[in-house]
PDB file of C-alpha atoms in Angstrom:
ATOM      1  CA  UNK Q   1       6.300 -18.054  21.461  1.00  0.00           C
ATOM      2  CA  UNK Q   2       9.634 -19.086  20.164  1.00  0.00           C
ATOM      3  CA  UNK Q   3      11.156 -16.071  18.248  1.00  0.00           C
ATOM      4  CA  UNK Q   4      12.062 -18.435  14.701  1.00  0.00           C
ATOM      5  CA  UNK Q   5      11.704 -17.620  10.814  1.00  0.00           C
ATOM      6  CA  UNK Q   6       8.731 -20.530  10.997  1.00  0.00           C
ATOM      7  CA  UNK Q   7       6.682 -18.664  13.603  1.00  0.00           C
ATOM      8  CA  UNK Q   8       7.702 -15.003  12.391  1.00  0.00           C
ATOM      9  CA  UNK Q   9       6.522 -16.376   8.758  1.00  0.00           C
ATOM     10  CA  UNK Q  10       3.844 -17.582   9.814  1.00  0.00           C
ATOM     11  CA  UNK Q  11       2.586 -14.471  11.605  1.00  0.00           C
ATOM     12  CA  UNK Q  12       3.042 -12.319   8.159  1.00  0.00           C
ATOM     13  CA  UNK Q  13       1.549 -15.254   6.339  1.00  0.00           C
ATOM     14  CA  UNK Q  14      -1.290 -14.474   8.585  1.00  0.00           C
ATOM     15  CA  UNK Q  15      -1.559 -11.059   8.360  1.00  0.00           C
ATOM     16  CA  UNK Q  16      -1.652 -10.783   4.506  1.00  0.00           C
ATOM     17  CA  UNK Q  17      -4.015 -13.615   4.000  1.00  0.00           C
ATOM     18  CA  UNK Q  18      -6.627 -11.195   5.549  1.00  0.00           C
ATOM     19  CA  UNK Q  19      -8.449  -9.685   2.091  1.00  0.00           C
ATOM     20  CA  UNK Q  20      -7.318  -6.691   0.932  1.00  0.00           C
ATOM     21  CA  UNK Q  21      -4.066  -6.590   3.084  1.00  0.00           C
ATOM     22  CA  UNK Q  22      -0.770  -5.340   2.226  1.00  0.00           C
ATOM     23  CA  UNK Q  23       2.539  -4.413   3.823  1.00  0.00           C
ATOM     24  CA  UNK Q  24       4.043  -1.809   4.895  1.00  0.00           C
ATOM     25  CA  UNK Q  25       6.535   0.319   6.438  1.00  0.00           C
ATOM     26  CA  UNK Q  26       5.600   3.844   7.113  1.00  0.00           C
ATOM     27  CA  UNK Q  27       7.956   4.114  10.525  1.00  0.00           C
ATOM     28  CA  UNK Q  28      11.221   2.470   8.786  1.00  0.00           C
ATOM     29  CA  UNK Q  29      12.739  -0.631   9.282  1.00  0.00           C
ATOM     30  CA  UNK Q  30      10.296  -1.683  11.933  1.00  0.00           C
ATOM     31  CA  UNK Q  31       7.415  -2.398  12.670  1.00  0.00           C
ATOM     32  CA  UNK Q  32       6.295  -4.386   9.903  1.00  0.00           C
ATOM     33  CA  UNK Q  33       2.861  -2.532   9.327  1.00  0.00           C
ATOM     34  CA  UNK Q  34      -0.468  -4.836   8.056  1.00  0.00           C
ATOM     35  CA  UNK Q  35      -2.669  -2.398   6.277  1.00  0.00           C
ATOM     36  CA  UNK Q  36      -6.395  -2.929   4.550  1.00  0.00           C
ATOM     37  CA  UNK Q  37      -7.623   0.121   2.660  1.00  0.00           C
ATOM     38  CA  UNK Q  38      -5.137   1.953   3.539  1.00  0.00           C
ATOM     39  CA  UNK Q  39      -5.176   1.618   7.209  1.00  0.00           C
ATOM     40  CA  UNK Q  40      -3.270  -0.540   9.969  1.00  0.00           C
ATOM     41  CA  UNK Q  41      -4.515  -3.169  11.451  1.00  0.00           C
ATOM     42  CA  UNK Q  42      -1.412  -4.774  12.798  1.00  0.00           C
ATOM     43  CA  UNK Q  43       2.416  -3.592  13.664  1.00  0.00           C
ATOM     44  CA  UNK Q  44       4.836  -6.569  13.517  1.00  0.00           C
ATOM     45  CA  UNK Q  45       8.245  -6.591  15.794  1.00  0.00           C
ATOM     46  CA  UNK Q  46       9.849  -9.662  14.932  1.00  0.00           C
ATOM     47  CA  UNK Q  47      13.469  -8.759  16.388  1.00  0.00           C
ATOM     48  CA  UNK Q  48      14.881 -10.803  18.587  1.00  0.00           C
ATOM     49  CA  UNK Q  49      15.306  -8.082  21.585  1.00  0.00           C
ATOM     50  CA  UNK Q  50      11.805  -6.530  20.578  1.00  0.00           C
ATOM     51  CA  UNK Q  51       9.608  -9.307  19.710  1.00  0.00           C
ATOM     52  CA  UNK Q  52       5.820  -8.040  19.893  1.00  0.00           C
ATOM     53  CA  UNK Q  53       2.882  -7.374  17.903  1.00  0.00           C
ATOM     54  CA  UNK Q  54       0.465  -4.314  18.026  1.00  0.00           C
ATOM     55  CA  UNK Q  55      -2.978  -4.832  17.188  1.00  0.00           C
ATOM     56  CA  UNK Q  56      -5.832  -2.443  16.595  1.00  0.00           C
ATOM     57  CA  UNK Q  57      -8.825  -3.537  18.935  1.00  0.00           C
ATOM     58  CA  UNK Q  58     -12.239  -2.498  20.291  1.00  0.00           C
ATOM     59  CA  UNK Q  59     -11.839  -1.247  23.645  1.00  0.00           C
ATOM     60  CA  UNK Q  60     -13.952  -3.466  25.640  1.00  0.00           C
ATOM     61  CA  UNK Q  61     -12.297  -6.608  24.269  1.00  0.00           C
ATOM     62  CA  UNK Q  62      -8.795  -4.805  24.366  1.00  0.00           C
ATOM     63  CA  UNK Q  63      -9.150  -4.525  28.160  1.00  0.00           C
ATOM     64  CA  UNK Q  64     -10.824  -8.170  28.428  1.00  0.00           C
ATOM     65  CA  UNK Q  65      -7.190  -9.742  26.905  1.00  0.00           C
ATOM     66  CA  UNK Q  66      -5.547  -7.276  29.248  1.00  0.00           C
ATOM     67  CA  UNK Q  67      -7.313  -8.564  32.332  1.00  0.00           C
ATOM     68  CA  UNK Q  68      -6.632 -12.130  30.988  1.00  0.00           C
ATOM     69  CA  UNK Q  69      -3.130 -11.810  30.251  1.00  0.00           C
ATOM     70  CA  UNK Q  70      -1.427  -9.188  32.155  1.00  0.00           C
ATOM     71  CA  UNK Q  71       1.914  -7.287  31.632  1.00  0.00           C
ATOM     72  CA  UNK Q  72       1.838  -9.466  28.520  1.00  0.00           C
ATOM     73  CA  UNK Q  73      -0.750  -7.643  26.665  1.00  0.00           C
ATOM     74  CA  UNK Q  74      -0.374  -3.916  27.662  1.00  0.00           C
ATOM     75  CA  UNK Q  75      -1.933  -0.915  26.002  1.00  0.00           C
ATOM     76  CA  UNK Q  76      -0.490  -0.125  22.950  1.00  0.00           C
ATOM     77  CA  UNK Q  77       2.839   0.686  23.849  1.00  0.00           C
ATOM     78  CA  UNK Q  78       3.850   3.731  21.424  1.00  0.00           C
ATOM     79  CA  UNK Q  79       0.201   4.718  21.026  1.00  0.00           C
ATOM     80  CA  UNK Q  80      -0.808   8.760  22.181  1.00  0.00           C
ATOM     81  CA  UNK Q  81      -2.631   7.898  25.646  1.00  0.00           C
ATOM     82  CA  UNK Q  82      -6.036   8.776  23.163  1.00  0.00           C
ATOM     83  CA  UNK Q  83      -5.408   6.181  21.091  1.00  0.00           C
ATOM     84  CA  UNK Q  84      -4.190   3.433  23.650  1.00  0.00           C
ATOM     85  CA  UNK Q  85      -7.700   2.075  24.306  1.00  0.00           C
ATOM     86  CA  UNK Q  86      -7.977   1.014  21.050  1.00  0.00           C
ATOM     87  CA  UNK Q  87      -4.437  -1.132  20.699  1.00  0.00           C
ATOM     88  CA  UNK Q  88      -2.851  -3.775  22.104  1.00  0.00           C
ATOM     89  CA  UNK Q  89       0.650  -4.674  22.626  1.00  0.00           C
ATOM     90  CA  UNK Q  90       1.069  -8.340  22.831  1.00  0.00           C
ATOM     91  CA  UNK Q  91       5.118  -9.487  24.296  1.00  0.00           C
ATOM     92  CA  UNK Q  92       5.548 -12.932  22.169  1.00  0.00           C
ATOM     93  CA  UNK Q  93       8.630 -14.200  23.973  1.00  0.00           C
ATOM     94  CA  UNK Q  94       6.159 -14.878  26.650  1.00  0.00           C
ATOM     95  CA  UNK Q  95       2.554 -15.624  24.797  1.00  0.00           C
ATOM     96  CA  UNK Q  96       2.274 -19.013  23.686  1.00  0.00           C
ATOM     97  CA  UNK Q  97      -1.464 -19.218  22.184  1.00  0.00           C
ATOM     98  CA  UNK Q  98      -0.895 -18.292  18.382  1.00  0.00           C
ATOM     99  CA  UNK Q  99      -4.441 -19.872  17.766  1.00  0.00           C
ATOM    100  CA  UNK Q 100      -5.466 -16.962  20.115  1.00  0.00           C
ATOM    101  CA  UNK Q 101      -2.885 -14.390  18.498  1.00  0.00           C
ATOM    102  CA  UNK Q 102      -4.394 -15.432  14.653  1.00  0.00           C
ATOM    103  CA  UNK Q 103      -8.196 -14.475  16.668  1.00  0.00           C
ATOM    104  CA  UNK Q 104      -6.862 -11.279  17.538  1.00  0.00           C
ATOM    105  CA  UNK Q 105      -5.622 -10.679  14.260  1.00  0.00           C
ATOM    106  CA  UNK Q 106      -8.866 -11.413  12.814  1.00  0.00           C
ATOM    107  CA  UNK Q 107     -10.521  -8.986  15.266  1.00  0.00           C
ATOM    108  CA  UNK Q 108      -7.727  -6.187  14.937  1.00  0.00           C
ATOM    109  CA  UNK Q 109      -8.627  -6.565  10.761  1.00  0.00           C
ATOM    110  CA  UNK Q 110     -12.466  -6.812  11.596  1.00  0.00           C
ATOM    111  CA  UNK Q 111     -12.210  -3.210  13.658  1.00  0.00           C
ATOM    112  CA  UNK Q 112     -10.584  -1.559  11.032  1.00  0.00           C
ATOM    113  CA  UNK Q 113     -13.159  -2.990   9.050  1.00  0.00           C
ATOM    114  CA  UNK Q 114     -16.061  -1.524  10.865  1.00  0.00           C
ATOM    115  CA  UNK Q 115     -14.950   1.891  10.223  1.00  0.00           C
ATOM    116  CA  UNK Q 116     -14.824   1.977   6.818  1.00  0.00           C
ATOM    117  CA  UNK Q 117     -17.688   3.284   4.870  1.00  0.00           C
ATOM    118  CA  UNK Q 118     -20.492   1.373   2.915  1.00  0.00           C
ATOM    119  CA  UNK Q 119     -19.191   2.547   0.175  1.00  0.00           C
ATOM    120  CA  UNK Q 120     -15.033   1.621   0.830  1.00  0.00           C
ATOM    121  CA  UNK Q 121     -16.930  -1.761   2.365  1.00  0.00           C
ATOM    122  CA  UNK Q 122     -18.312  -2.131  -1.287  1.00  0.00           C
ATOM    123  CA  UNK Q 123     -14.850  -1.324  -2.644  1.00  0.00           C
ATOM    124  CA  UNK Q 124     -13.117  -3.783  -0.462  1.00  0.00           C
ATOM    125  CA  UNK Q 125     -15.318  -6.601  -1.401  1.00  0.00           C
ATOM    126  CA  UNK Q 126     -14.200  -6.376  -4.970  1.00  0.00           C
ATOM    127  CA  UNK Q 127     -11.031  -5.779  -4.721  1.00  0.00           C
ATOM    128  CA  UNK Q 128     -10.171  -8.581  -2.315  1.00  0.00           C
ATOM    129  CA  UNK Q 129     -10.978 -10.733  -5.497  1.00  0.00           C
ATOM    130  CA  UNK Q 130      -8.448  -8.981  -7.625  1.00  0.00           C
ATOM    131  CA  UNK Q 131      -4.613 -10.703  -6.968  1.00  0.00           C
ATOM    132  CA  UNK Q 132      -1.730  -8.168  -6.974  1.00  0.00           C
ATOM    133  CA  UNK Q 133       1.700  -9.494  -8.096  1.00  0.00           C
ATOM    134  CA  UNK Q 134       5.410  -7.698  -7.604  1.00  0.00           C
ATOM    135  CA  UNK Q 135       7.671  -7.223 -10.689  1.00  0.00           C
ATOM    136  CA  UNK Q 136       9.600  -5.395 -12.849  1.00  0.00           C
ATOM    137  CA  UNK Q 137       9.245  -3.240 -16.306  1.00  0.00           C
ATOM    138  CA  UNK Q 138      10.312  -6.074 -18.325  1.00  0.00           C
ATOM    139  CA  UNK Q 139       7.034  -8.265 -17.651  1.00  0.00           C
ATOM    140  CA  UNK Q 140       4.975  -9.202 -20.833  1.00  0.00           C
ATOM    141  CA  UNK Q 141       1.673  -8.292 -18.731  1.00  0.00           C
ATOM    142  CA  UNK Q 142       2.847  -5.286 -17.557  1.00  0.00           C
ATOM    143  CA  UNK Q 143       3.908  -4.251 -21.595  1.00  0.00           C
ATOM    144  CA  UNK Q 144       0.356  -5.542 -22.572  1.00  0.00           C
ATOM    145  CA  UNK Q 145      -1.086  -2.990 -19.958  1.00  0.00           C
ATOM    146  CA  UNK Q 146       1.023  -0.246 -20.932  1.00  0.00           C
ATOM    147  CA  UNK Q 147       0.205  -1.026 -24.833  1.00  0.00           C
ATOM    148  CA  UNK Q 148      -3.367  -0.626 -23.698  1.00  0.00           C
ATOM    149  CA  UNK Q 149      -2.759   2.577 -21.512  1.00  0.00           C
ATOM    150  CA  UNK Q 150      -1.270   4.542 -24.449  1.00  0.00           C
ATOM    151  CA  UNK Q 151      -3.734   3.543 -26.470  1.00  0.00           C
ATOM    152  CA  UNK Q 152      -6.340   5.234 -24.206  1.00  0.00           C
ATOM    153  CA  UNK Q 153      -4.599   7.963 -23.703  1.00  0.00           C
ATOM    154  CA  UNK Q 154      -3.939   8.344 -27.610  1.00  0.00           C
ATOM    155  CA  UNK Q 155      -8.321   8.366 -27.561  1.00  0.00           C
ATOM    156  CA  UNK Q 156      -8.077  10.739 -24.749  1.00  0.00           C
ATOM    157  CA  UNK Q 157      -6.240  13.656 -25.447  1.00  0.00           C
ATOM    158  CA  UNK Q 158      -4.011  13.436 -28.660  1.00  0.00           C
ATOM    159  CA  UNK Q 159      -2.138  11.449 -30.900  1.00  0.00           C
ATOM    160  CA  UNK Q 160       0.713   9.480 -30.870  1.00  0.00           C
ATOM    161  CA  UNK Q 161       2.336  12.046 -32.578  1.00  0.00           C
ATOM    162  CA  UNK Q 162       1.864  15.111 -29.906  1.00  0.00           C
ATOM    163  CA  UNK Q 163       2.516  12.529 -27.381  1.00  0.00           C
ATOM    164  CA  UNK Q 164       5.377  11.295 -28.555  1.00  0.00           C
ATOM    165  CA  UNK Q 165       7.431  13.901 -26.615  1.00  0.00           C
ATOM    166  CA  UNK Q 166       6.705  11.592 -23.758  1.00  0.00           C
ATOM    167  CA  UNK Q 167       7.585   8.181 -24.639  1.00  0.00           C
ATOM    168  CA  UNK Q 168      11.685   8.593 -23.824  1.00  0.00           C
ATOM    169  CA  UNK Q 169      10.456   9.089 -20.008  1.00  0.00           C
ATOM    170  CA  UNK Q 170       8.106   6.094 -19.934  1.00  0.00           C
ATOM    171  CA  UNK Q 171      10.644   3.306 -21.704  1.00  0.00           C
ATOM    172  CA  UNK Q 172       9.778   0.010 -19.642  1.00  0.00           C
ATOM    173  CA  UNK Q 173      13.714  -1.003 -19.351  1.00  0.00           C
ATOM    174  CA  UNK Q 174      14.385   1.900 -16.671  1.00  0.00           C
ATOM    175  CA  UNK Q 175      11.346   1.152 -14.698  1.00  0.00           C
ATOM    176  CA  UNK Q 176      12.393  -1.949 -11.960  1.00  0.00           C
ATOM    177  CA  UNK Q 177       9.248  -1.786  -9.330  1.00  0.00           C
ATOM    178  CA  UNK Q 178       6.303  -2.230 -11.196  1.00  0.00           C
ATOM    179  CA  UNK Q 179       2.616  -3.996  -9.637  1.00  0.00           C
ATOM    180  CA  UNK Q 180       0.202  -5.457 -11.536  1.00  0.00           C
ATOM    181  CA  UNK Q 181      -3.532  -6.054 -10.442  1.00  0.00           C
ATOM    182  CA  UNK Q 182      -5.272  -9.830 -11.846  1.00  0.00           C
ATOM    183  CA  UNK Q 183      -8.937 -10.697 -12.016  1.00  0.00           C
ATOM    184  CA  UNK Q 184      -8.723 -14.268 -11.750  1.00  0.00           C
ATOM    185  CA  UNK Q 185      -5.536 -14.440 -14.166  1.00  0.00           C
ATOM    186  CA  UNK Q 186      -6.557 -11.580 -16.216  1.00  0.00           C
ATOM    187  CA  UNK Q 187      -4.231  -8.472 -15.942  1.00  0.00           C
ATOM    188  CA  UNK Q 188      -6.697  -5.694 -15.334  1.00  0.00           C
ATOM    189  CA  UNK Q 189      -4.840  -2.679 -13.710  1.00  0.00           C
ATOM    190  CA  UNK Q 190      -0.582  -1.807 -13.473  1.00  0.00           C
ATOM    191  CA  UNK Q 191       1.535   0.720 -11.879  1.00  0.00           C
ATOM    192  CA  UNK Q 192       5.120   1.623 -11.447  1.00  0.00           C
ATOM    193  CA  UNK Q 193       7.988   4.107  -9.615  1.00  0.00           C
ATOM    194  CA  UNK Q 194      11.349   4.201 -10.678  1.00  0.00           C
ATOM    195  CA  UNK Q 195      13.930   6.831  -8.793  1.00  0.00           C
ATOM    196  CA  UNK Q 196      13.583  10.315  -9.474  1.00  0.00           C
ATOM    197  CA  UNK Q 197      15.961  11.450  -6.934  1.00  0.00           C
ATOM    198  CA  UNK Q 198      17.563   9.865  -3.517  1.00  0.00           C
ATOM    199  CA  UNK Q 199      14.125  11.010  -1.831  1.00  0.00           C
ATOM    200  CA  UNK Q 200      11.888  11.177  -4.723  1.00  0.00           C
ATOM    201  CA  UNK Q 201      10.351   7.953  -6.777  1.00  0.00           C
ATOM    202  CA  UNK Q 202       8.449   8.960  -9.810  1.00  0.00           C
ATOM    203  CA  UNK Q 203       5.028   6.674 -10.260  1.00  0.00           C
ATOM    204  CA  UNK Q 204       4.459   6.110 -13.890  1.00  0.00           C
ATOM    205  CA  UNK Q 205       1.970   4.126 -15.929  1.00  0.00           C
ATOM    206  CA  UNK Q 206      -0.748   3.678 -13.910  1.00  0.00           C
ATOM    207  CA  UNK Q 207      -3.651   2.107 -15.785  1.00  0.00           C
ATOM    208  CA  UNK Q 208      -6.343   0.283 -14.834  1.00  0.00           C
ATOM    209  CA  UNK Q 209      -8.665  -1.716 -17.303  1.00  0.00           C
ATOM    210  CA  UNK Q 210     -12.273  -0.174 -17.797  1.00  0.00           C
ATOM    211  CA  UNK Q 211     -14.128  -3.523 -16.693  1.00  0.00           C
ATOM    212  CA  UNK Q 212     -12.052  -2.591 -12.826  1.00  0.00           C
ATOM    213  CA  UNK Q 213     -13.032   1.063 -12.779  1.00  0.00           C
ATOM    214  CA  UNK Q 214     -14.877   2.291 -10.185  1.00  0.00           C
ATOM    215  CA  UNK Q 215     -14.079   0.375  -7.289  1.00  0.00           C
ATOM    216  CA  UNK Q 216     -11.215   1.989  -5.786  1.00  0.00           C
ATOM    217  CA  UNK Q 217      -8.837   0.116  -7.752  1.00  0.00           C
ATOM    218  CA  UNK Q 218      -6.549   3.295  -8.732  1.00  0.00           C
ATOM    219  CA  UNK Q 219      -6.812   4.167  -5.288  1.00  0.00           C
ATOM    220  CA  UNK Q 220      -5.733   0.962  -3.893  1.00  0.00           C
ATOM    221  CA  UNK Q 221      -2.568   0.992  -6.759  1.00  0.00           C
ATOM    222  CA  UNK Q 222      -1.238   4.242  -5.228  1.00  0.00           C
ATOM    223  CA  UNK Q 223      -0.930   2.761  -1.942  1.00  0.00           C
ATOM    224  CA  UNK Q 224       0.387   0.464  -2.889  1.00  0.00           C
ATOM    225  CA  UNK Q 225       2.881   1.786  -4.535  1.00  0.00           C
ATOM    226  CA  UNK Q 226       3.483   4.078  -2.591  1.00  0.00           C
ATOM    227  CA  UNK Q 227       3.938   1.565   0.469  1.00  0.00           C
ATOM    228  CA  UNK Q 228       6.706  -0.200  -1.791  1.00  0.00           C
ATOM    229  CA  UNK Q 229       8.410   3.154  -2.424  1.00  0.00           C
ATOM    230  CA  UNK Q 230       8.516   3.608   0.904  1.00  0.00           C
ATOM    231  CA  UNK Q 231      10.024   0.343   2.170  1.00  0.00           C
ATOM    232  CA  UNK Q 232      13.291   1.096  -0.089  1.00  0.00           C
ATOM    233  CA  UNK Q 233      13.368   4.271   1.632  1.00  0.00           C
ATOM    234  CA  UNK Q 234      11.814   7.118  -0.550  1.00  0.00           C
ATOM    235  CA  UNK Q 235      10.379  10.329   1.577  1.00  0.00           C
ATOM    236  CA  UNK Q 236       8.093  12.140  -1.327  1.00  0.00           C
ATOM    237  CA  UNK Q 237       6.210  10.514  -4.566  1.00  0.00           C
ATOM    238  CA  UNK Q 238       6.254  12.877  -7.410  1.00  0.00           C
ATOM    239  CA  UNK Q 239       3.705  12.165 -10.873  1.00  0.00           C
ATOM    240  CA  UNK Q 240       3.286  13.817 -14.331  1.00  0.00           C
ATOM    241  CA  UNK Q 241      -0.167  13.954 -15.812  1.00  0.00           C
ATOM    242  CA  UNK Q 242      -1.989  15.915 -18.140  1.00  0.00           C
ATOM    243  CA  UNK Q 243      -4.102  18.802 -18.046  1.00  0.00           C
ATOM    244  CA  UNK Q 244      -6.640  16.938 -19.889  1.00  0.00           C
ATOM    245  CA  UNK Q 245      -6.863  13.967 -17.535  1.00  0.00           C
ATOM    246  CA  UNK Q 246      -9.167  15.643 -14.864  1.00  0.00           C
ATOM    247  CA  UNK Q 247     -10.733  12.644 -13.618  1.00  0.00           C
ATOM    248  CA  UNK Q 248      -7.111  11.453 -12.933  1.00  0.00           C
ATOM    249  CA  UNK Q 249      -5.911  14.777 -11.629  1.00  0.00           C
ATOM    250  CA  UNK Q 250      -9.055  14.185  -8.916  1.00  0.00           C
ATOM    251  CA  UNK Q 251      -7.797  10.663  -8.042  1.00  0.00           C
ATOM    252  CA  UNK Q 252      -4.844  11.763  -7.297  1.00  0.00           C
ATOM    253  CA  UNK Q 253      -5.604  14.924  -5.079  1.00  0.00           C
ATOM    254  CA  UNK Q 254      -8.123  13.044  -3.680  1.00  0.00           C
ATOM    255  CA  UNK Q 255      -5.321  10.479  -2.263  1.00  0.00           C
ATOM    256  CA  UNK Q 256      -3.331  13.693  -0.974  1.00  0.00           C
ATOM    257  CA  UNK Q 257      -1.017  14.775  -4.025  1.00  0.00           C
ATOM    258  CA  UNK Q 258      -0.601  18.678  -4.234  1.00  0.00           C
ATOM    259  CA  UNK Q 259       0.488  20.157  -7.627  1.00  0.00           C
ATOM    260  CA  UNK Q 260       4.526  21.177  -7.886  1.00  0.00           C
ATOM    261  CA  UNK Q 261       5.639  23.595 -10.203  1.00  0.00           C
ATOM    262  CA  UNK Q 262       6.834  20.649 -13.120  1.00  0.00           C
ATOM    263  CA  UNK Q 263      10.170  19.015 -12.625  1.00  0.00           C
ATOM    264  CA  UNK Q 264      13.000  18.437 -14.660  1.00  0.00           C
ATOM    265  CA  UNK Q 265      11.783  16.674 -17.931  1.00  0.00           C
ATOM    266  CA  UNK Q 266       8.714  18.200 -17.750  1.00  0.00           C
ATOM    267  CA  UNK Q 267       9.552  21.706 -17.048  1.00  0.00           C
ATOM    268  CA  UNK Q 268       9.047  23.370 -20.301  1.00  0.00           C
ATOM    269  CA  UNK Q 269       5.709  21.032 -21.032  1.00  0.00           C
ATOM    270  CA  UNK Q 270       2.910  23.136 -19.969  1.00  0.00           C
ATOM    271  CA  UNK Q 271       0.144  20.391 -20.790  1.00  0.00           C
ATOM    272  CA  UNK Q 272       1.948  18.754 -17.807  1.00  0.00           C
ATOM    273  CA  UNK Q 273       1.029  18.999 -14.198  1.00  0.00           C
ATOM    274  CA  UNK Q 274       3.096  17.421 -11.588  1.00  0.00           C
ATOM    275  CA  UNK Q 275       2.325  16.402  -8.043  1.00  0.00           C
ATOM    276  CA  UNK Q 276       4.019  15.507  -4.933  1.00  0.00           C
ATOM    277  CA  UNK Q 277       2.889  13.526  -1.552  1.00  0.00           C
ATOM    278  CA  UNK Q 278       4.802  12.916   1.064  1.00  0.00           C
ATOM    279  CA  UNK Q 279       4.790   9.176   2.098  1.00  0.00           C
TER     280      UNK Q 279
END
């Protein structure tokens, strides 16, 4: 399969058409990792001296394409020997079917699929409706969310006047990686980073629209984010919320933050608790 930007676009096309999948890059540069509720599905090598895809698979069938097609699908090459039956390594300079590499796509998505539970199956089905959009702190949908997000949390736990202590650490113009979450054109849900340190980014104003609660749609927003922060090279995720906001102090522990003793702006704020995960 000829190693070109047509083919290799083609192949990520591929990959995020699947609903509910995102990139990322959790072991650096490469591979290019294919996620769906937060877990692979697909590792994509598209250099030209390591060319070669690794796809999650059910073992029978992994061992069927192995008989079929061997030394160019191998067990999954950088996989712990317990994990191997369950991956494939396909070598592209010399496999030619990509109607057979978009199946086994499909079927890598489908096993990760069949682990989830009813309940992130439930999830998943809603929020492979939803549309999720790159950009940066100056978007007018992304200022209509955070308009709406202060207002909650004005209804939550103060006024704008005790919270106003906050606003120089949330201004839009110093925030440049910002994701925003449509229902068929509607914005519905937002989140941000901006850097904190060379190894920290700082998420700020998450929000997600009360008609999207409930579905995993925070959730899916931090991994998101966090999969971005991670691509331009951040190690840790750091957050400020309130000692109020339990329900989003569960979210977030939940997804694997552990509380820090608060940070720099927030130091002297003892409303404030700060987290940290390692990404």
């Amino acid at each position: 399969m000829q190693n070109n930007m047509e083919i290799i676009q083609s192949i990520e096309e591929y990959c995020l058409k699947q609903p509910g999948a995102y990139e990322s890059r959790p072991f650096g540069t490469f591979p290019i990792c294919y996620r769906v509720m937060g877990k692979i599905f697909a590792q994509f090598n598209p250099q030209k001296d390591f060319y070669k895809i690794t796809l999650k698979c059910e073992p029978e069938k992994a061992d069927m394409y192995r008989q079929l097609y061997p030394e160019i699908i191998v067990r999954g090459y950088h996989c712990p020997p317990v994990q191997q039956p369950y991956w494939n390594t396909v070598d592209l300079d010399r496999f030619e079917n990509i109607d057979l590499l978009f199946q086994m796509i499909d079927e890598a998505y489908d096993a990760v699929l069949g682990k989830l539970s009813k309940k992130s199956k439930g999830q998943l089905l809603e929020l492979s409706e939803l549309e999720f959009k790159d950009t940066n702190g100056e978007d007018p949908d992304f200022a209509m969310l955070c308009t709406e997000l202060d207002r909650t949390l004005d209804e939550l736990v103060g006024t704008i006047f005790q919270r106003k202590q906050y606003d120089q650490y949330n201004q839009r113009d110093n925030i440049h990686d910002v994701i925003i979450a449509y229902q068929k054109g509607i914005p519905v849900a937002c989140g941000a980073f901006k850097m904190y340190d060379e190894e920290h980014a700082e998420l700020k104003r998450i929000y997600t629209d009360a008609s999207c609660r409930n579905i995993g749609l925070g959730t899916e927003m931090l991994r998101r984010l966090e999969a971005k922060a991670k691509i331009k090279g951040y190690k840790y995720c750091i957050l400020e919320t309130g000692k109020p906001l339990e329900a989003a102090c569960h979210v977030y522990q939940k997804a694997g933050y552990k509380v820090i003793p608060n940070y720099g702006q927030y130091a002297n704020m003892p409303d404030s608790i700060c987290m940290e995960r390692k990404i």
